[in-house]
Amino acid sequence: MNILQYGMQHVRRAAVLALSTFAHNKPNLIKGLLPELLPLLYDQTVVKQELIRTVDLGPFKHVVDDGLELRKAAFECVDTLLDSCLDQLNPSSFIVPYLKSGLDDHYDVKMPCHLILSKLADKCPSAVLAVLDSLVDPLQKTINFKPKIDAVKQEVDRNEDMIRSALRAIVSLNRISGGDCSLKFKNLLSEISKSPSLRDKYYSTRNE
């Protein structure tokens, strides 16, 4: 536990990966520890400004986020725990602020967060429904994001993958009974239906 609090980020990432392995293979060994471990795990999903640095590459400046891999591993660990230790988790304390923040993070973090949101919509719909309004903005931002005009094919393809990933989460949210109580979510669905590109992707995703 001390490692998750005080270790270097690569050590904390190794601890998170070990926790994921136990959660997948031997969940009974960690269930009793989860009340103490979960707050520490959730803290690893938060963007740490002190781990973000700018590297000067001559005429260019490149931003390096040394905490990215740790955040990604932490969310993937939560995803595993949802499958093996759901009865030990309190989804409400995780969705806001942690999952909400992850939905607005880097591509590598958003992807597992979309999967987590889909699972929560299926397994804990009431917890998701209670905060549905607050989840709309990051999803809307993701599906409307446009790469730069000079973006390379890899960047364009990654963005398309991210849009489809977000749309899968939106499809799952739309299956929740009572989801139409959220005006913001209804407006998001309306926006998707009015965009030929998004509408086609949405229905394609729904039929997967």
PDB file of C-alpha atoms in Angstrom:
ATOM      1  CA  MET A   1       0.000   0.000   0.000  1.00  0.00           C
ATOM      2  CA  ASN A   2       2.863   2.366   0.797  1.00  0.00           C
ATOM      3  CA  ILE A   3       4.182   1.826  -2.728  1.00  0.00           C
ATOM      4  CA  LEU A   4       0.963   3.259  -4.215  1.00  0.00           C
ATOM      5  CA  GLN A   5       1.334   6.304  -1.993  1.00  0.00           C
ATOM      6  CA  TYR A   6       5.021   7.071  -1.985  1.00  0.00           C
ATOM      7  CA  GLY A   7       6.737   5.083  -4.758  1.00  0.00           C
ATOM      8  CA  MET A   8       8.115   6.511  -8.005  1.00  0.00           C
ATOM      9  CA  GLN A   9       5.593   6.406 -10.844  1.00  0.00           C
ATOM     10  CA  HIS A  10       7.196   3.363 -12.520  1.00  0.00           C
ATOM     11  CA  VAL A  11       7.099   1.528  -9.167  1.00  0.00           C
ATOM     12  CA  ARG A  12       3.462   2.544  -8.624  1.00  0.00           C
ATOM     13  CA  ARG A  13       2.632   1.348 -12.133  1.00  0.00           C
ATOM     14  CA  ALA A  14       4.226  -2.025 -11.356  1.00  0.00           C
ATOM     15  CA  ALA A  15       2.114  -2.213  -8.177  1.00  0.00           C
ATOM     16  CA  VAL A  16      -1.054  -1.389 -10.144  1.00  0.00           C
ATOM     17  CA  LEU A  17      -0.229  -4.065 -12.731  1.00  0.00           C
ATOM     18  CA  ALA A  18       0.310  -6.579  -9.919  1.00  0.00           C
ATOM     19  CA  LEU A  19      -3.071  -5.632  -8.435  1.00  0.00           C
ATOM     20  CA  SER A  20      -4.669  -6.158 -11.858  1.00  0.00           C
ATOM     21  CA  THR A  21      -3.106  -9.613 -12.073  1.00  0.00           C
ATOM     22  CA  PHE A  22      -4.466 -10.585  -8.650  1.00  0.00           C
ATOM     23  CA  ALA A  23      -7.881  -9.138  -9.524  1.00  0.00           C
ATOM     24  CA  HIS A  24      -7.971 -11.257 -12.667  1.00  0.00           C
ATOM     25  CA  ASN A  25      -6.520 -14.520 -11.350  1.00  0.00           C
ATOM     26  CA  LYS A  26      -6.968 -14.564  -7.551  1.00  0.00           C
ATOM     27  CA  PRO A  27      -9.584 -11.931  -6.634  1.00  0.00           C
ATOM     28  CA  ASN A  28     -10.353 -13.525  -3.263  1.00  0.00           C
ATOM     29  CA  LEU A  29      -6.815 -12.716  -2.104  1.00  0.00           C
ATOM     30  CA  ILE A  30      -7.355  -8.960  -2.461  1.00  0.00           C
ATOM     31  CA  LYS A  31     -11.049  -8.459  -1.673  1.00  0.00           C
ATOM     32  CA  GLY A  32     -10.385  -7.818   2.004  1.00  0.00           C
ATOM     33  CA  LEU A  33      -7.780  -5.175   1.140  1.00  0.00           C
ATOM     34  CA  LEU A  34      -9.866  -3.239  -1.369  1.00  0.00           C
ATOM     35  CA  PRO A  35     -11.442  -0.775   1.106  1.00  0.00           C
ATOM     36  CA  GLU A  36      -7.920   0.534   1.760  1.00  0.00           C
ATOM     37  CA  LEU A  37      -6.529   0.007  -1.748  1.00  0.00           C
ATOM     38  CA  LEU A  38      -9.294   1.580  -3.844  1.00  0.00           C
ATOM     39  CA  PRO A  39      -8.759   5.217  -2.729  1.00  0.00           C
ATOM     40  CA  LEU A  40      -5.041   4.803  -3.488  1.00  0.00           C
ATOM     41  CA  LEU A  41      -5.810   3.205  -6.860  1.00  0.00           C
ATOM     42  CA  TYR A  42      -8.270   5.944  -7.783  1.00  0.00           C
ATOM     43  CA  ASP A  43      -5.643   8.560  -6.955  1.00  0.00           C
ATOM     44  CA  GLN A  44      -3.395   7.043  -9.643  1.00  0.00           C
ATOM     45  CA  THR A  45      -5.995   7.992 -12.285  1.00  0.00           C
ATOM     46  CA  VAL A  46      -5.598  11.720 -11.577  1.00  0.00           C
ATOM     47  CA  VAL A  47      -3.479  13.927 -13.850  1.00  0.00           C
ATOM     48  CA  LYS A  48      -0.431  15.067 -11.861  1.00  0.00           C
ATOM     49  CA  GLN A  49       0.870  18.386 -13.172  1.00  0.00           C
ATOM     50  CA  GLU A  50       4.278  17.759 -11.607  1.00  0.00           C
ATOM     51  CA  LEU A  51       4.716  14.788 -13.978  1.00  0.00           C
ATOM     52  CA  ILE A  52       4.136  16.887 -17.108  1.00  0.00           C
ATOM     53  CA  ARG A  53       7.202  18.490 -18.661  1.00  0.00           C
ATOM     54  CA  THR A  54       8.084  20.326 -21.871  1.00  0.00           C
ATOM     55  CA  VAL A  55      11.030  19.106 -23.937  1.00  0.00           C
ATOM     56  CA  ASP A  56      12.715  21.618 -26.239  1.00  0.00           C
ATOM     57  CA  LEU A  57      13.390  20.048 -29.657  1.00  0.00           C
ATOM     58  CA  GLY A  58      14.940  23.000 -31.458  1.00  0.00           C
ATOM     59  CA  PRO A  59      12.122  24.800 -33.275  1.00  0.00           C
ATOM     60  CA  PHE A  60       9.520  22.580 -31.600  1.00  0.00           C
ATOM     61  CA  LYS A  61       8.391  22.027 -28.043  1.00  0.00           C
ATOM     62  CA  HIS A  62       7.104  18.585 -27.072  1.00  0.00           C
ATOM     63  CA  VAL A  63       4.971  17.985 -23.981  1.00  0.00           C
ATOM     64  CA  VAL A  64       5.799  14.755 -22.155  1.00  0.00           C
ATOM     65  CA  ASP A  65       3.352  13.318 -19.626  1.00  0.00           C
ATOM     66  CA  ASP A  66       5.294  10.922 -17.408  1.00  0.00           C
ATOM     67  CA  GLY A  67       2.110   9.945 -15.559  1.00  0.00           C
ATOM     68  CA  LEU A  68       0.176   8.774 -18.628  1.00  0.00           C
ATOM     69  CA  GLU A  69       1.091   5.078 -18.462  1.00  0.00           C
ATOM     70  CA  LEU A  70       0.276   4.964 -14.745  1.00  0.00           C
ATOM     71  CA  ARG A  71      -3.167   6.528 -15.287  1.00  0.00           C
ATOM     72  CA  LYS A  72      -3.890   4.114 -18.119  1.00  0.00           C
ATOM     73  CA  ALA A  73      -2.836   1.120 -15.989  1.00  0.00           C
ATOM     74  CA  ALA A  74      -4.970   2.344 -13.068  1.00  0.00           C
ATOM     75  CA  PHE A  75      -8.116   2.623 -15.193  1.00  0.00           C
ATOM     76  CA  GLU A  76      -7.441  -0.792 -16.740  1.00  0.00           C
ATOM     77  CA  CYS A  77      -7.136  -2.176 -13.209  1.00  0.00           C
ATOM     78  CA  VAL A  78     -10.538  -0.703 -12.304  1.00  0.00           C
ATOM     79  CA  ASP A  79     -11.939  -2.325 -15.446  1.00  0.00           C
ATOM     80  CA  THR A  80     -10.654  -5.711 -14.248  1.00  0.00           C
ATOM     81  CA  LEU A  81     -12.049  -5.130 -10.750  1.00  0.00           C
ATOM     82  CA  LEU A  82     -15.486  -4.449 -12.240  1.00  0.00           C
ATOM     83  CA  ASP A  83     -15.427  -7.995 -13.608  1.00  0.00           C
ATOM     84  CA  SER A  84     -14.061  -9.773 -10.536  1.00  0.00           C
ATOM     85  CA  CYS A  85     -14.827  -7.665  -7.444  1.00  0.00           C
ATOM     86  CA  LEU A  86     -17.872  -5.562  -8.303  1.00  0.00           C
ATOM     87  CA  ASP A  87     -19.446  -6.238  -4.899  1.00  0.00           C
ATOM     88  CA  GLN A  88     -16.489  -4.471  -3.233  1.00  0.00           C
ATOM     89  CA  LEU A  89     -16.704  -1.294  -5.318  1.00  0.00           C
ATOM     90  CA  ASN A  90     -18.760   1.845  -4.774  1.00  0.00           C
ATOM     91  CA  PRO A  91     -19.311   3.070  -8.350  1.00  0.00           C
ATOM     92  CA  SER A  92     -20.721   6.433  -7.269  1.00  0.00           C
ATOM     93  CA  SER A  93     -17.472   7.502  -5.599  1.00  0.00           C
ATOM     94  CA  PHE A  94     -15.479   6.483  -8.688  1.00  0.00           C
ATOM     95  CA  ILE A  95     -17.591   7.841 -11.551  1.00  0.00           C
ATOM     96  CA  VAL A  96     -17.331  11.429 -10.307  1.00  0.00           C
ATOM     97  CA  PRO A  97     -14.667  12.730 -10.248  1.00  0.00           C
ATOM     98  CA  TYR A  98     -12.309   9.970 -11.449  1.00  0.00           C
ATOM     99  CA  LEU A  99     -14.057   8.428 -14.463  1.00  0.00           C
ATOM    100  CA  LYS A 100     -15.392  11.813 -15.539  1.00  0.00           C
ATOM    101  CA  SER A 101     -11.824  13.146 -15.571  1.00  0.00           C
ATOM    102  CA  GLY A 102     -10.570  10.110 -17.497  1.00  0.00           C
ATOM    103  CA  LEU A 103     -13.195  10.646 -20.200  1.00  0.00           C
ATOM    104  CA  ASP A 104     -11.540  14.005 -20.902  1.00  0.00           C
ATOM    105  CA  ASP A 105      -7.945  12.758 -20.730  1.00  0.00           C
ATOM    106  CA  HIS A 106      -5.453  11.516 -23.346  1.00  0.00           C
ATOM    107  CA  TYR A 107      -6.490   9.043 -26.078  1.00  0.00           C
ATOM    108  CA  ASP A 108      -4.789   6.146 -24.255  1.00  0.00           C
ATOM    109  CA  VAL A 109      -6.825   6.879 -21.122  1.00  0.00           C
ATOM    110  CA  LYS A 110     -10.138   7.639 -22.808  1.00  0.00           C
ATOM    111  CA  MET A 111     -10.325   4.225 -24.480  1.00  0.00           C
ATOM    112  CA  PRO A 112     -10.400   2.144 -21.250  1.00  0.00           C
ATOM    113  CA  CYS A 113     -12.689   4.766 -19.678  1.00  0.00           C
ATOM    114  CA  HIS A 114     -15.252   4.304 -22.449  1.00  0.00           C
ATOM    115  CA  LEU A 115     -15.172   0.558 -21.791  1.00  0.00           C
ATOM    116  CA  ILE A 116     -15.574   1.110 -18.038  1.00  0.00           C
ATOM    117  CA  LEU A 117     -18.533   3.436 -18.628  1.00  0.00           C
ATOM    118  CA  SER A 118     -20.212   0.831 -20.835  1.00  0.00           C
ATOM    119  CA  LYS A 119     -19.771  -1.818 -18.135  1.00  0.00           C
ATOM    120  CA  LEU A 120     -21.086   0.487 -15.417  1.00  0.00           C
ATOM    121  CA  ALA A 121     -24.117   1.360 -17.550  1.00  0.00           C
ATOM    122  CA  ASP A 122     -24.867  -2.356 -17.729  1.00  0.00           C
ATOM    123  CA  LYS A 123     -23.966  -3.403 -14.171  1.00  0.00           C
ATOM    124  CA  CYS A 124     -24.704  -0.276 -12.098  1.00  0.00           C
ATOM    125  CA  PRO A 125     -27.215   1.739 -14.147  1.00  0.00           C
ATOM    126  CA  SER A 126     -28.651   3.714 -11.223  1.00  0.00           C
ATOM    127  CA  ALA A 127     -25.202   5.028 -10.237  1.00  0.00           C
ATOM    128  CA  VAL A 128     -24.552   6.144 -13.821  1.00  0.00           C
ATOM    129  CA  LEU A 129     -28.009   7.638 -14.236  1.00  0.00           C
ATOM    130  CA  ALA A 130     -27.517   9.786 -11.131  1.00  0.00           C
ATOM    131  CA  VAL A 131     -24.587  11.640 -12.749  1.00  0.00           C
ATOM    132  CA  LEU A 132     -25.404  11.218 -16.438  1.00  0.00           C
ATOM    133  CA  ASP A 133     -25.578  14.967 -17.085  1.00  0.00           C
ATOM    134  CA  SER A 134     -21.979  15.441 -15.952  1.00  0.00           C
ATOM    135  CA  LEU A 135     -20.692  12.732 -18.327  1.00  0.00           C
ATOM    136  CA  VAL A 136     -22.168  14.227 -21.492  1.00  0.00           C
ATOM    137  CA  ASP A 137     -19.661  17.058 -22.043  1.00  0.00           C
ATOM    138  CA  PRO A 138     -16.484  14.927 -22.296  1.00  0.00           C
ATOM    139  CA  LEU A 139     -18.251  12.429 -24.583  1.00  0.00           C
ATOM    140  CA  GLN A 140     -19.576  15.238 -26.762  1.00  0.00           C
ATOM    141  CA  LYS A 141     -16.120  16.796 -26.969  1.00  0.00           C
ATOM    142  CA  THR A 142     -14.624  13.466 -28.063  1.00  0.00           C
ATOM    143  CA  ILE A 143     -17.093  12.655 -30.839  1.00  0.00           C
ATOM    144  CA  ASN A 144     -16.831  16.194 -32.240  1.00  0.00           C
ATOM    145  CA  PHE A 145     -13.040  16.406 -32.184  1.00  0.00           C
ATOM    146  CA  LYS A 146     -11.448  17.084 -35.580  1.00  0.00           C
ATOM    147  CA  PRO A 147      -7.751  16.371 -36.257  1.00  0.00           C
ATOM    148  CA  LYS A 148      -5.596  19.139 -37.692  1.00  0.00           C
ATOM    149  CA  ILE A 149      -5.668  19.571 -41.471  1.00  0.00           C
ATOM    150  CA  ASP A 150      -2.052  18.388 -41.721  1.00  0.00           C
ATOM    151  CA  ALA A 151      -2.586  15.378 -39.432  1.00  0.00           C
ATOM    152  CA  VAL A 152      -0.955  12.150 -40.610  1.00  0.00           C
ATOM    153  CA  LYS A 153      -3.072   9.092 -41.407  1.00  0.00           C
ATOM    154  CA  GLN A 154      -2.210   7.443 -38.087  1.00  0.00           C
ATOM    155  CA  GLU A 155      -3.618  10.423 -36.161  1.00  0.00           C
ATOM    156  CA  VAL A 156      -6.786  10.430 -38.275  1.00  0.00           C
ATOM    157  CA  ASP A 157      -7.281   6.687 -37.757  1.00  0.00           C
ATOM    158  CA  ARG A 158      -6.699   6.979 -34.002  1.00  0.00           C
ATOM    159  CA  ASN A 159      -9.283   9.737 -33.803  1.00  0.00           C
ATOM    160  CA  GLU A 160     -11.806   7.615 -35.709  1.00  0.00           C
ATOM    161  CA  ASP A 161     -11.178   4.750 -33.275  1.00  0.00           C
ATOM    162  CA  MET A 162     -11.698   7.110 -30.347  1.00  0.00           C
ATOM    163  CA  ILE A 163     -14.979   8.433 -31.773  1.00  0.00           C
ATOM    164  CA  ARG A 164     -16.287   4.891 -32.246  1.00  0.00           C
ATOM    165  CA  SER A 165     -15.170   4.009 -28.725  1.00  0.00           C
ATOM    166  CA  ALA A 166     -17.101   6.978 -27.304  1.00  0.00           C
ATOM    167  CA  LEU A 167     -20.142   6.078 -29.403  1.00  0.00           C
ATOM    168  CA  ARG A 168     -20.106   2.537 -27.967  1.00  0.00           C
ATOM    169  CA  ALA A 169     -20.320   4.067 -24.506  1.00  0.00           C
ATOM    170  CA  ILE A 170     -23.167   6.327 -25.653  1.00  0.00           C
ATOM    171  CA  VAL A 171     -25.016   3.295 -27.062  1.00  0.00           C
ATOM    172  CA  SER A 172     -24.670   1.605 -23.657  1.00  0.00           C
ATOM    173  CA  LEU A 173     -25.902   4.726 -21.872  1.00  0.00           C
ATOM    174  CA  ASN A 174     -28.911   4.885 -24.171  1.00  0.00           C
ATOM    175  CA  ARG A 175     -29.924   1.389 -23.044  1.00  0.00           C
ATOM    176  CA  ILE A 176     -30.357   2.538 -19.435  1.00  0.00           C
ATOM    177  CA  SER A 177     -34.012   2.777 -18.512  1.00  0.00           C
ATOM    178  CA  GLY A 178     -34.713   6.378 -17.515  1.00  0.00           C
ATOM    179  CA  GLY A 179     -31.823   7.840 -19.500  1.00  0.00           C
ATOM    180  CA  ASP A 180     -34.283  10.118 -21.274  1.00  0.00           C
ATOM    181  CA  CYS A 181     -34.631  12.037 -17.996  1.00  0.00           C
ATOM    182  CA  SER A 182     -31.322  13.743 -18.798  1.00  0.00           C
ATOM    183  CA  LEU A 183     -31.935  16.689 -21.105  1.00  0.00           C
ATOM    184  CA  LYS A 184     -28.214  16.981 -21.891  1.00  0.00           C
ATOM    185  CA  PHE A 185     -28.061  13.335 -22.948  1.00  0.00           C
ATOM    186  CA  LYS A 186     -31.194  13.688 -25.082  1.00  0.00           C
ATOM    187  CA  ASN A 187     -29.606  16.706 -26.772  1.00  0.00           C
ATOM    188  CA  LEU A 188     -26.448  14.691 -27.418  1.00  0.00           C
ATOM    189  CA  LEU A 189     -28.456  11.932 -29.111  1.00  0.00           C
ATOM    190  CA  SER A 190     -30.269  14.569 -31.151  1.00  0.00           C
ATOM    191  CA  GLU A 191     -26.942  16.060 -32.250  1.00  0.00           C
ATOM    192  CA  ILE A 192     -25.724  12.616 -33.333  1.00  0.00           C
ATOM    193  CA  SER A 193     -28.907  11.962 -35.317  1.00  0.00           C
ATOM    194  CA  LYS A 194     -28.490  15.268 -37.204  1.00  0.00           C
ATOM    195  CA  SER A 195     -24.890  14.536 -38.241  1.00  0.00           C
ATOM    196  CA  PRO A 196     -24.752  12.054 -41.156  1.00  0.00           C
ATOM    197  CA  SER A 197     -21.230  10.953 -40.247  1.00  0.00           C
ATOM    198  CA  LEU A 198     -21.919  10.452 -36.539  1.00  0.00           C
ATOM    199  CA  ARG A 199     -25.327   8.908 -37.189  1.00  0.00           C
ATOM    200  CA  ASP A 200     -23.848   6.261 -39.490  1.00  0.00           C
ATOM    201  CA  LYS A 201     -21.095   5.439 -37.002  1.00  0.00           C
ATOM    202  CA  TYR A 202     -23.616   5.303 -34.141  1.00  0.00           C
ATOM    203  CA  TYR A 203     -25.923   2.822 -35.875  1.00  0.00           C
ATOM    204  CA  SER A 204     -22.971   0.775 -37.078  1.00  0.00           C
ATOM    205  CA  THR A 205     -21.680   0.606 -33.507  1.00  0.00           C
ATOM    206  CA  ARG A 206     -25.117  -0.248 -32.126  1.00  0.00           C
ATOM    207  CA  ASN A 207     -25.391  -3.181 -34.524  1.00  0.00           C
ATOM    208  CA  GLU A 208     -21.982  -4.658 -33.692  1.00  0.00           C
TER     209      GLU A 208
END
